[in-house]
mmCIF file of C-alpha atoms and ligand atoms in Angstrom:
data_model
loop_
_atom_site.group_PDB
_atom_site.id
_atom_site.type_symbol
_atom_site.label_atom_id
_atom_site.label_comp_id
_atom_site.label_asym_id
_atom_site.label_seq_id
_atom_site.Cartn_x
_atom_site.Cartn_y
_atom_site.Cartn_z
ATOM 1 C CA UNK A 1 79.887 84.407 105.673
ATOM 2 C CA UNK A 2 78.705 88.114 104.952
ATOM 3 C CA UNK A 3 81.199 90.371 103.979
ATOM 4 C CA UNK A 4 79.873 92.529 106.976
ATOM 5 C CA UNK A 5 80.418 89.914 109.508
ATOM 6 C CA UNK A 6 84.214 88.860 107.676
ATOM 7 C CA UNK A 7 84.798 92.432 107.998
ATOM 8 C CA UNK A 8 84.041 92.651 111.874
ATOM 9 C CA UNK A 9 85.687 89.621 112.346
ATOM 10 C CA UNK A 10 89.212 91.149 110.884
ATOM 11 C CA UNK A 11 88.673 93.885 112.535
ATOM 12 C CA UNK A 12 88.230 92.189 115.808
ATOM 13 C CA UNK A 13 91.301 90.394 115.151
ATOM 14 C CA UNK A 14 93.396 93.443 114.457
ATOM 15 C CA UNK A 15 92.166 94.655 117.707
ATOM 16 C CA UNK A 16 93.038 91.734 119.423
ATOM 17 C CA UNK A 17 96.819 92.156 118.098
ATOM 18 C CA UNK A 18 96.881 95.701 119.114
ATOM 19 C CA UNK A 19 95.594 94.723 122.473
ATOM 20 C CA UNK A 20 97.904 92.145 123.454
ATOM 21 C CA UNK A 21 100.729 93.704 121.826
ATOM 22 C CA UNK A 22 101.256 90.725 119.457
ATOM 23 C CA UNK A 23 101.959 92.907 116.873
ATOM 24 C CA UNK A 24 104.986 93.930 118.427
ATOM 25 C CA UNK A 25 105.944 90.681 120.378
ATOM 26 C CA UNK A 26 105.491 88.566 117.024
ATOM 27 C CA UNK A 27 106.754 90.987 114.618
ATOM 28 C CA UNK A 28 110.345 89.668 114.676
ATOM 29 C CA UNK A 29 109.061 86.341 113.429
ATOM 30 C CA UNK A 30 106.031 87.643 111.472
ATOM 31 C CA UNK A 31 107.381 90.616 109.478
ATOM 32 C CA UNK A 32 109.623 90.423 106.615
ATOM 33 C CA UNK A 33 112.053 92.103 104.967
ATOM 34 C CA UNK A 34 109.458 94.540 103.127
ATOM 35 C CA UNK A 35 106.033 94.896 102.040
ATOM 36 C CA UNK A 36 104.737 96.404 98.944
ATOM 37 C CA UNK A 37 101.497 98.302 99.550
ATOM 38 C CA UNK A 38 98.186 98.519 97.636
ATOM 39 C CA UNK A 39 96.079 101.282 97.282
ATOM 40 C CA UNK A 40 93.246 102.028 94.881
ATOM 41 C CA UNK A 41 91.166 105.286 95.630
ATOM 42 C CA UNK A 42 92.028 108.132 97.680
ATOM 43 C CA UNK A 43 89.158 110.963 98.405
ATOM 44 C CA UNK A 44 87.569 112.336 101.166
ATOM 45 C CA UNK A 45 84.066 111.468 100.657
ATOM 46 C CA UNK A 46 82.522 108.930 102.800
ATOM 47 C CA UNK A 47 80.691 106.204 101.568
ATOM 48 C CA UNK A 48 76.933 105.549 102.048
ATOM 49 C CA UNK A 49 75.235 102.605 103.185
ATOM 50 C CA UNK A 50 75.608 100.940 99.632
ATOM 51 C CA UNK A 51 79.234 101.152 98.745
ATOM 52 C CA UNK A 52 80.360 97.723 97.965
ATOM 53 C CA UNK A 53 83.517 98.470 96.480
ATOM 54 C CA UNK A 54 84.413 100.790 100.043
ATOM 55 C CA UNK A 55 87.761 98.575 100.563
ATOM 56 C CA UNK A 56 89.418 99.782 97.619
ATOM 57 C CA UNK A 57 89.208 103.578 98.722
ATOM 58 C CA UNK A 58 90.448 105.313 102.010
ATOM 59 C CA UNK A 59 91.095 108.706 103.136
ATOM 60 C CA UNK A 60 93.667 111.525 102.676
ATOM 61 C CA UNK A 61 93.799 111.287 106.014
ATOM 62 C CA UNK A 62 94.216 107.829 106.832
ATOM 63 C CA UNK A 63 96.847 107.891 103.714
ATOM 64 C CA UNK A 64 99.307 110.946 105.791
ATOM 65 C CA UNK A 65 98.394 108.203 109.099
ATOM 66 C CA UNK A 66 100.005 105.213 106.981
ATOM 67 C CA UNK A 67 103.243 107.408 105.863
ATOM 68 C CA UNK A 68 103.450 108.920 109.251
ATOM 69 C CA UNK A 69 103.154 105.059 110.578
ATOM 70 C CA UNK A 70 105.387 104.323 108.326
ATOM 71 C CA UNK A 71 108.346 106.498 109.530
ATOM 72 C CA UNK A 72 107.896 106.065 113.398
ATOM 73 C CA UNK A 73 107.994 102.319 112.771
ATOM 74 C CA UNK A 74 111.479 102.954 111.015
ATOM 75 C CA UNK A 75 110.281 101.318 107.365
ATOM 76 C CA UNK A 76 112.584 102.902 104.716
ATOM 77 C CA UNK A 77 109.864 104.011 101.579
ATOM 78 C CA UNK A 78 111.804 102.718 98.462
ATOM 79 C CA UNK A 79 110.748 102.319 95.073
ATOM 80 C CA UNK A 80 110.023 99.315 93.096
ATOM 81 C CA UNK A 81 113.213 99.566 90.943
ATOM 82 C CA UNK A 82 115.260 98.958 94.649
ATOM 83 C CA UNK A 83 113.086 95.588 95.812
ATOM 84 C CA UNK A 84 115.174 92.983 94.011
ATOM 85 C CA UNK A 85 118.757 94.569 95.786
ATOM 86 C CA UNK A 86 117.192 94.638 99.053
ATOM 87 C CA UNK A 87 115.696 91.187 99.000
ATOM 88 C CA UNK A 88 118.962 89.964 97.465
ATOM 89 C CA UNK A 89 121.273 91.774 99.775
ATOM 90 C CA UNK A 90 121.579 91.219 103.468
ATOM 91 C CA UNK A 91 118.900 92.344 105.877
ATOM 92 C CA UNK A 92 118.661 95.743 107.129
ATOM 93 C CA UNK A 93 115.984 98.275 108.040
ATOM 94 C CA UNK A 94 112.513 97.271 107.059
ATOM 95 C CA UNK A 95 111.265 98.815 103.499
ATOM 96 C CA UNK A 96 108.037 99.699 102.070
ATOM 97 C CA UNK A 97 106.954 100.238 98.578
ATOM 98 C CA UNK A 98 103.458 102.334 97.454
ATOM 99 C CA UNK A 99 101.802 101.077 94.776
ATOM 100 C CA UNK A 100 98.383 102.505 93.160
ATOM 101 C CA UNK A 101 96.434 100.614 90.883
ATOM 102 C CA UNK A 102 94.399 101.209 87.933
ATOM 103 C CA UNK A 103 95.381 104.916 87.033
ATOM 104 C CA UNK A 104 92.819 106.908 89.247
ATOM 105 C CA UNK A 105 92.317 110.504 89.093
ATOM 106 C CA UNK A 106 91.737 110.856 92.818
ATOM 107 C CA UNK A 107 95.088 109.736 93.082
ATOM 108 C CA UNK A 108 96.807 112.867 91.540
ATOM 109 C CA UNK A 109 93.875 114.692 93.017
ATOM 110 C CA UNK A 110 93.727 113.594 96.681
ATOM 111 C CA UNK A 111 97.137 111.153 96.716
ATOM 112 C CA UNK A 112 99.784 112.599 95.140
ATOM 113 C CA UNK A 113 99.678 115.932 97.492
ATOM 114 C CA UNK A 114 100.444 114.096 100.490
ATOM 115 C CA UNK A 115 102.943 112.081 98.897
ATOM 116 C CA UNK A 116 105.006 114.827 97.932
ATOM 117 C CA UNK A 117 104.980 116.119 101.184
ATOM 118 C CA UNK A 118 105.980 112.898 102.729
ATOM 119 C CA UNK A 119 108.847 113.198 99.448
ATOM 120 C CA UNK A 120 108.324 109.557 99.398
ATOM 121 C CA UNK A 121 108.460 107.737 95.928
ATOM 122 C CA UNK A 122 105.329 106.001 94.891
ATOM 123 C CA UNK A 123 104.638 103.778 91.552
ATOM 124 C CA UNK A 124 101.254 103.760 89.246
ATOM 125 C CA UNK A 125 99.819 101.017 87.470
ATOM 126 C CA UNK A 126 98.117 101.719 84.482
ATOM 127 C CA UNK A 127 95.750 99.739 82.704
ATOM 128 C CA UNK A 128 96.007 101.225 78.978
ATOM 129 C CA UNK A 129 92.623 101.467 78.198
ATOM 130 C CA UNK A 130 91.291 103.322 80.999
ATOM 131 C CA UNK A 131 94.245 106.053 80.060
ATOM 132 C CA UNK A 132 92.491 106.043 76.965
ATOM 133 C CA UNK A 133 89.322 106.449 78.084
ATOM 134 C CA UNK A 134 87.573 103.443 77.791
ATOM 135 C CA UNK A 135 87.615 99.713 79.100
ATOM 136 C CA UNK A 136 85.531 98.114 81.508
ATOM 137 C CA UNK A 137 86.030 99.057 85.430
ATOM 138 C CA UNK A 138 83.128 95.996 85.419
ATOM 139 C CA UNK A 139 83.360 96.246 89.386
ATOM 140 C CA UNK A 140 82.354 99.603 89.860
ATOM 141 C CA UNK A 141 79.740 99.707 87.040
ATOM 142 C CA UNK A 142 77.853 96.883 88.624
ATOM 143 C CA UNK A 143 77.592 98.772 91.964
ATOM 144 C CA UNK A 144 76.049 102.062 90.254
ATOM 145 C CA UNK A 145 73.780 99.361 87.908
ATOM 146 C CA UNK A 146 72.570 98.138 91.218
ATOM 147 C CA UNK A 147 72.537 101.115 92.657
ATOM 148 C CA UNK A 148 69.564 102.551 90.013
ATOM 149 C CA UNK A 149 67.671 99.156 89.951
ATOM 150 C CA UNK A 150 65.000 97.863 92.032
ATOM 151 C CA UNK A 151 65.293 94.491 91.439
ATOM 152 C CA UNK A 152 68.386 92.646 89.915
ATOM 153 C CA UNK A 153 67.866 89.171 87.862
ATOM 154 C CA UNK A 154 70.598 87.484 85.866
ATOM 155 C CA UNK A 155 68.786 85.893 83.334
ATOM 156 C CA UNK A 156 70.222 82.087 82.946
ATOM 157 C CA UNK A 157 71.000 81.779 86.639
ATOM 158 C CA UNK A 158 68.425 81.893 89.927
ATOM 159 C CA UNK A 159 69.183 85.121 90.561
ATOM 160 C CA UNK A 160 65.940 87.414 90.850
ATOM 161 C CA UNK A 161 66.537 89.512 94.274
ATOM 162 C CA UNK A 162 64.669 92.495 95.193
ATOM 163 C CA UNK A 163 67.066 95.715 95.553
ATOM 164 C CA UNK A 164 65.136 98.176 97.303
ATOM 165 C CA UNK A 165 66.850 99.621 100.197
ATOM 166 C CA UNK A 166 70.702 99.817 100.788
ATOM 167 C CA UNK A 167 70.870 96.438 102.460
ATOM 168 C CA UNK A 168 69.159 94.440 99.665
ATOM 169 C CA UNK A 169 71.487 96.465 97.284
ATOM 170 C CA UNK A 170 74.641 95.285 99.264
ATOM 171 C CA UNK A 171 73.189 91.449 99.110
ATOM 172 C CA UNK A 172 72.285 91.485 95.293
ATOM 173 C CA UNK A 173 75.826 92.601 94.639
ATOM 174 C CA UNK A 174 77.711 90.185 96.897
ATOM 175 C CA UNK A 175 75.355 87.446 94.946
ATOM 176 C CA UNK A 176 76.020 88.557 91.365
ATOM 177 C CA UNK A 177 79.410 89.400 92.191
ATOM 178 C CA UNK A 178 80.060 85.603 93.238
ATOM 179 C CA UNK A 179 78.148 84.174 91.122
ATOM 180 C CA UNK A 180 80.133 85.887 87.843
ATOM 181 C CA UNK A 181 83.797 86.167 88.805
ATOM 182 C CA UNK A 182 83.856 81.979 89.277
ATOM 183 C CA UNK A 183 82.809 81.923 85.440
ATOM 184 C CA UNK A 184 84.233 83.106 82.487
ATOM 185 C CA UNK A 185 85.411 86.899 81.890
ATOM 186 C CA UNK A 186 82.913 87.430 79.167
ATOM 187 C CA UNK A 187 79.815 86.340 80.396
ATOM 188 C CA UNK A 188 80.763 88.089 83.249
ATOM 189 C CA UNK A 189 81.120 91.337 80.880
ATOM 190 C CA UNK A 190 78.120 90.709 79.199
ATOM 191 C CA UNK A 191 75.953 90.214 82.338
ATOM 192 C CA UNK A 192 76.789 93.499 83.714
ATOM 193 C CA UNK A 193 76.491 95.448 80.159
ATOM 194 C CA UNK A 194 72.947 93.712 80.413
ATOM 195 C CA UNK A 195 72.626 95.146 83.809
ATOM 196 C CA UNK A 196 73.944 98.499 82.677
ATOM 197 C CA UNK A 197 71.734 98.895 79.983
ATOM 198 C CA UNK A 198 68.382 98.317 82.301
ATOM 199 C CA UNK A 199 69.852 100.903 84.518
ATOM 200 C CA UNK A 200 69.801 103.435 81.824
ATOM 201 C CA UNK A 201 73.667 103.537 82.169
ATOM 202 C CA UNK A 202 76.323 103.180 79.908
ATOM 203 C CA UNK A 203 78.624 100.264 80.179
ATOM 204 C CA UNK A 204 82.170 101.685 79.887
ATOM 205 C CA UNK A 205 81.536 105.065 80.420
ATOM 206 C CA UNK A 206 83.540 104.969 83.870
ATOM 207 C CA UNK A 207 86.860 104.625 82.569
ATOM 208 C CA UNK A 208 86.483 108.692 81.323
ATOM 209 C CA UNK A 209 85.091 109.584 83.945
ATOM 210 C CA UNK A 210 86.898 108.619 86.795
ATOM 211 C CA UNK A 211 90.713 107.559 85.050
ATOM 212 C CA UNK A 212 93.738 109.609 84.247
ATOM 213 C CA UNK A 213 94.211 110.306 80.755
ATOM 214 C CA UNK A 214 97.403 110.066 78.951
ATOM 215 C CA UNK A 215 97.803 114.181 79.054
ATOM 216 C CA UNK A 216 97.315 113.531 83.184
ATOM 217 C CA UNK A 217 99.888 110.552 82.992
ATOM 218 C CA UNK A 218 102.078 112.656 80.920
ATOM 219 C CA UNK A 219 102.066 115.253 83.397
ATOM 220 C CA UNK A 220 102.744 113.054 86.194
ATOM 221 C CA UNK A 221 105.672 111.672 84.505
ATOM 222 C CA UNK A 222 107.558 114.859 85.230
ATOM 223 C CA UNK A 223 107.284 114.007 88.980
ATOM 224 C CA UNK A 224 110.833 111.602 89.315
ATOM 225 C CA UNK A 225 109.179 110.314 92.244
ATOM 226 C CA UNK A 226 106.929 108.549 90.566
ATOM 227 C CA UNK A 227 107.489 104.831 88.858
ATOM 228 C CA UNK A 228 104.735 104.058 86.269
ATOM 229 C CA UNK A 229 104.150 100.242 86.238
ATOM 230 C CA UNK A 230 101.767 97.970 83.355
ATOM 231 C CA UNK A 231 98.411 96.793 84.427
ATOM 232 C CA UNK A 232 97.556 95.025 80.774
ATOM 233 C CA UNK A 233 95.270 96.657 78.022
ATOM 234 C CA UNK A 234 91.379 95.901 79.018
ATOM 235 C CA UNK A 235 92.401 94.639 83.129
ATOM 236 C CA UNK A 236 90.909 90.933 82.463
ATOM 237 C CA UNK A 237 91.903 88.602 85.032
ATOM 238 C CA UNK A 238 94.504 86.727 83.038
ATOM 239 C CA UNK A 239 95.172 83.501 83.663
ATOM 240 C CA UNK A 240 90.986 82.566 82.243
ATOM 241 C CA UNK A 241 92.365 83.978 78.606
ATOM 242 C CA UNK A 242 94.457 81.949 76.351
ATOM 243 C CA UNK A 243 98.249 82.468 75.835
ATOM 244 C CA UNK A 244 97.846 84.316 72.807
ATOM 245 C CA UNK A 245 95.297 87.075 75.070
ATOM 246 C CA UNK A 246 98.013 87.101 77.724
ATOM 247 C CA UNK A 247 100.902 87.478 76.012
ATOM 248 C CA UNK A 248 98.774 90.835 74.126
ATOM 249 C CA UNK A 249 97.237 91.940 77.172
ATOM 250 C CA UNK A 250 100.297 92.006 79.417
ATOM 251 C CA UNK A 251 103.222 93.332 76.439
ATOM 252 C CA UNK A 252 101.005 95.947 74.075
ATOM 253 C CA UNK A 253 100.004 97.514 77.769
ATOM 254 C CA UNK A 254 103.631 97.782 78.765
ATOM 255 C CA UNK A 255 104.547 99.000 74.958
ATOM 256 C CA UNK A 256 101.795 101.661 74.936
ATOM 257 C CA UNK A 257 102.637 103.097 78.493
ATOM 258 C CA UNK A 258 106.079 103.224 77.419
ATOM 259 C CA UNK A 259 105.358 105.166 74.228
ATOM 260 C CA UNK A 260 103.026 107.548 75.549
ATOM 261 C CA UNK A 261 104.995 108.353 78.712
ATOM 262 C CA UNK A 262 108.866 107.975 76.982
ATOM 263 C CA UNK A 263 109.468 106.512 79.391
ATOM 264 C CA UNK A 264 110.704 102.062 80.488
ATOM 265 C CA UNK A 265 108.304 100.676 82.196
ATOM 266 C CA UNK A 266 109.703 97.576 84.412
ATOM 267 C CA UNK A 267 106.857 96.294 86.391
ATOM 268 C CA UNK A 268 103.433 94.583 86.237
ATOM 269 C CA UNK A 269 100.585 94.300 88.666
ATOM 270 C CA UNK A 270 97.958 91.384 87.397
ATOM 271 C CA UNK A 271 94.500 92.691 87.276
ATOM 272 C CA UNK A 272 92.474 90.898 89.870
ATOM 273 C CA UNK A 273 95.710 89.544 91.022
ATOM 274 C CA UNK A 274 94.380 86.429 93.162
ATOM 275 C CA UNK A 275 95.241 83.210 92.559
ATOM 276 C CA UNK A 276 92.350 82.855 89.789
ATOM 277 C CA UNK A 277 93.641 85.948 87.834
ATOM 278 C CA UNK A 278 97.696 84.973 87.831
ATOM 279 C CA UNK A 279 99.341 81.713 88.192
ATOM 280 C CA UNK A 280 102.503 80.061 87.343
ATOM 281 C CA UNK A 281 101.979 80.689 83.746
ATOM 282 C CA UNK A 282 101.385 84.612 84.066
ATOM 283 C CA UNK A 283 104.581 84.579 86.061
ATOM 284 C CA UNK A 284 106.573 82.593 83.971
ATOM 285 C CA UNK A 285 105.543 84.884 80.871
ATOM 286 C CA UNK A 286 106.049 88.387 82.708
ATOM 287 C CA UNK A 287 109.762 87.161 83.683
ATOM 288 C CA UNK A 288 110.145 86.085 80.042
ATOM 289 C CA UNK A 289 108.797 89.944 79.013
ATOM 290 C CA UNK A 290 111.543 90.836 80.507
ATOM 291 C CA UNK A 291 110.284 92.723 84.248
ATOM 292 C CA UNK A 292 111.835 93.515 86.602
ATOM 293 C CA UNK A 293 109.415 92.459 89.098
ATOM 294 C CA UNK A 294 105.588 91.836 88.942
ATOM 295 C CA UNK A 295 102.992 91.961 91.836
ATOM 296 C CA UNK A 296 100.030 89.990 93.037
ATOM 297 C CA UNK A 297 97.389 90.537 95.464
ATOM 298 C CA UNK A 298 97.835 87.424 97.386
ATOM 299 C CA UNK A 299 98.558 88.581 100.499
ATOM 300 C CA UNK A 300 101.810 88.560 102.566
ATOM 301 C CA UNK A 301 104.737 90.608 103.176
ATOM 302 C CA UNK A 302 108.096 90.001 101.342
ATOM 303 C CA UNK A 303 111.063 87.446 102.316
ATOM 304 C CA UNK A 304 114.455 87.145 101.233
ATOM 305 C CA UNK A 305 112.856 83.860 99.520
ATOM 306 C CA UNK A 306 110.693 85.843 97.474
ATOM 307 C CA UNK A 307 114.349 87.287 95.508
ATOM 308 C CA UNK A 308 113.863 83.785 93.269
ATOM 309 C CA UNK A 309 110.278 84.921 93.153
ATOM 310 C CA UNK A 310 110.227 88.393 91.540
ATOM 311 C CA UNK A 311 106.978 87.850 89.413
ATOM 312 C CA UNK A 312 104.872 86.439 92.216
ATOM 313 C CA UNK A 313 105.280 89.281 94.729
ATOM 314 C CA UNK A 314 102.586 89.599 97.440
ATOM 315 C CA UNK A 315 101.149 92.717 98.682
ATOM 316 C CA UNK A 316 99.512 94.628 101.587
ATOM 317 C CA UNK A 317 96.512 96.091 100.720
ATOM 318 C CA UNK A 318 95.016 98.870 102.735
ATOM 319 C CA UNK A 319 91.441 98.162 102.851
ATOM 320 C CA UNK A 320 89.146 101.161 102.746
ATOM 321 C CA UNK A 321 87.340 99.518 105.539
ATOM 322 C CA UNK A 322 89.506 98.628 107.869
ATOM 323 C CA UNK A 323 91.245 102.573 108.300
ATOM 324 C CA UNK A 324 92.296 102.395 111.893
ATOM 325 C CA UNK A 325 95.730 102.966 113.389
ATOM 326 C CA UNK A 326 95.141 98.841 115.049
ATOM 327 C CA UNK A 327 94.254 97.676 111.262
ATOM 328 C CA UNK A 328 97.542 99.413 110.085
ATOM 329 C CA UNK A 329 99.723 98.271 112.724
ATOM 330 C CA UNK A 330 98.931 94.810 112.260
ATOM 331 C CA UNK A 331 99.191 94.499 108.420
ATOM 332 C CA UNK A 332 102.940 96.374 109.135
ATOM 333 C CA UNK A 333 103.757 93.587 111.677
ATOM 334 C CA UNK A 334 102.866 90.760 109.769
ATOM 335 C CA UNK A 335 101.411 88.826 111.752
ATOM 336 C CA UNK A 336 97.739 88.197 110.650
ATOM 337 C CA UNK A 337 99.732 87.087 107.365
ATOM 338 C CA UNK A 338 101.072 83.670 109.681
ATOM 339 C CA UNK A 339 97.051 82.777 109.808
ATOM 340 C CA UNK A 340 96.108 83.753 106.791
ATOM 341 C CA UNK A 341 99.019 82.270 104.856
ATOM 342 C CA UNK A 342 99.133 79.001 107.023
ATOM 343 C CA UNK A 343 102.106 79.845 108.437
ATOM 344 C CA UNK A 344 104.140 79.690 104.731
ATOM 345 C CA UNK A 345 105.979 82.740 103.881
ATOM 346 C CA UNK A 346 106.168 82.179 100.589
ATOM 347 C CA UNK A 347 103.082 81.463 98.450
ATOM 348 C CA UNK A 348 103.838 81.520 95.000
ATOM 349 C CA UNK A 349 102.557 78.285 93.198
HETATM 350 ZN ZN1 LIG B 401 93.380 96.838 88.825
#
């Protein structure tokens, strides 16, 4: 299926919620004690025709709709420090958590504004690298790669697909995109330096451009609202490295971000953070690292279950293309979770 078409299909189906009030009706079953949000990008520019990487970025706007949502509908905004109590403790209001990935400048830009208004906490994830100005945001450099080329071939594979206009732009990414994150993290690195370098661009040059730098994070730290969190070294998806790469990637991030910033730093989000990028053995090694929780992007809200499941967390992500009020109210209610999770709450293997 086209990630067009999936994307009119969810939306559909958040409609449909909102319509028949299901998000309501089903909430007391659906929705959990929490849910820890994700966001990624927040700016005010709207994307063009080719912007494959559009769900990881949303409004200003929609962001003051989501916190706005977030206090009619009675959710308590807590920080990550509070989730094991309130999963551990008995049930009471419902909570929600912010959490931004990656270290973006928009977010101090565009975000962090509106968050202070709101005088809600929020935490950052920073991948140390990208403070540092370098790393591989390998996602967003093969979007501008395509972006310049007019044809896109991965040599070794059969893809050789015309990228003229905006559609056969979106196509050739979706293909290559496939195509490298079911193999192995450096071929996958080294296909899109190749595809860098035709473009005339330069692979890694991203992280400078568009990431906080440790002066930025430094600054940020004075803001007690804020909860910096480790997202590894380089961002590869773990659980394709061996132990030894894990065990580097996930504790010299969290030791860096804690020297530079003076600060402890007590949680992890897994790069990637789907079931191919974190597994039993990235959970098992960030409780042994000592965190105090550690996040996913499997999808779900959080149970009083998931208190014997602190590393494994699920998350909400608020998809830069689904920023409607219906979208929001059904992620908040749970309930497209019940389909999507097969009716488990907890998914955690
Ligand atoms: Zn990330």
């Amino acid at each position: 299926m086209s990630t067009a078409r999936r994307h009119r299909l969810f939306e559909a189906g958040f409609r449909t919620i909102a319509a028949t009030g299901a998000d309501r009706w089903l909430a007391p079953l659906a929705r959990g004690r929490g849910v820890i949000l994700t966001f990624h990008h927040v700016r005010p520019e709207a994307p063009g025709a080719y912007a494959p990487n559009r769900l990881l970025a949303i409004t200003p706007a929609f962001l003051d709709h989501v916190l706005t949502t977030l206090r009619r509908r009675g959710f308590a905004v807590i920080g990550l420090d509070a989730v094991p109590d309130r999963l551990a403790g008995t049930a009471g209001a419902p909570f929600a958590v912010l959490t931004f990935d990656d270290g973006y400048r928009d977010n101090v830009e565009h975000a962090a504004p509106i968050l202070r208004r709101h005088g809600v906490p929020w935490t950052l994830f920073v991948t140390s690298d990208f403070a540092g100005g370098r790393g591989r945001l390998w996602w967003l450099e093969l979007e501008r790669a395509i972006g310049r080329l007019g044809r896109v071939r991965l040599p070794g594979t059969a893809i050789d697909l015309p990228a003229g206009s905006d559609a056969e732009k979106s196509h050739a990414f979706e293909a290559v995109y496939r195509h490298l994150r079911a193999g192995p993290e450096a071929a996958l690195l080294a296909a899109i330096a190749d595809l860098c370098g035709r473009a005339g661009l330069r692979p890694g040059d991203l992280a400078a451009e568009l990431c906080l730098t440790w002066d930025d994070l430094r600054n940020l730290a004075r803001d007690p609202m804020v909860t910096f969190g480790a997202h590894t070294v380089s961002h590869p998806m773990l659980a394709k490295h061996d132990a030894a790469t894990l065990r580097r990637e996930v504790e010299a991030g969290r030791d860096r971000l804690m020297r530079e910033l003076g600060r402890p730093v007590r949680h992890l989000s897994y790069p990637v953070g789907d079931p191919t990028s974190a597994g039993p053995r990235e959970f098992a090694l960030a409780r042994d690292l000592g965190f105090a929780t550690a996040v996913t992007t499997r999808p779900g809200h959080l149970f009083a279950g998931h208190a014997d499941h602190l590393h494994a967390l699920p998350r909400v992500s608020v998809n830069g293309c689904h920023q409607s009020p219906a979208a929001l109210a059904a992620l908040l209610s749970g309930v497209p979770f019940l389909a999507w999770n097969r009716g488990r709450r907890l998914n955690v293997g």
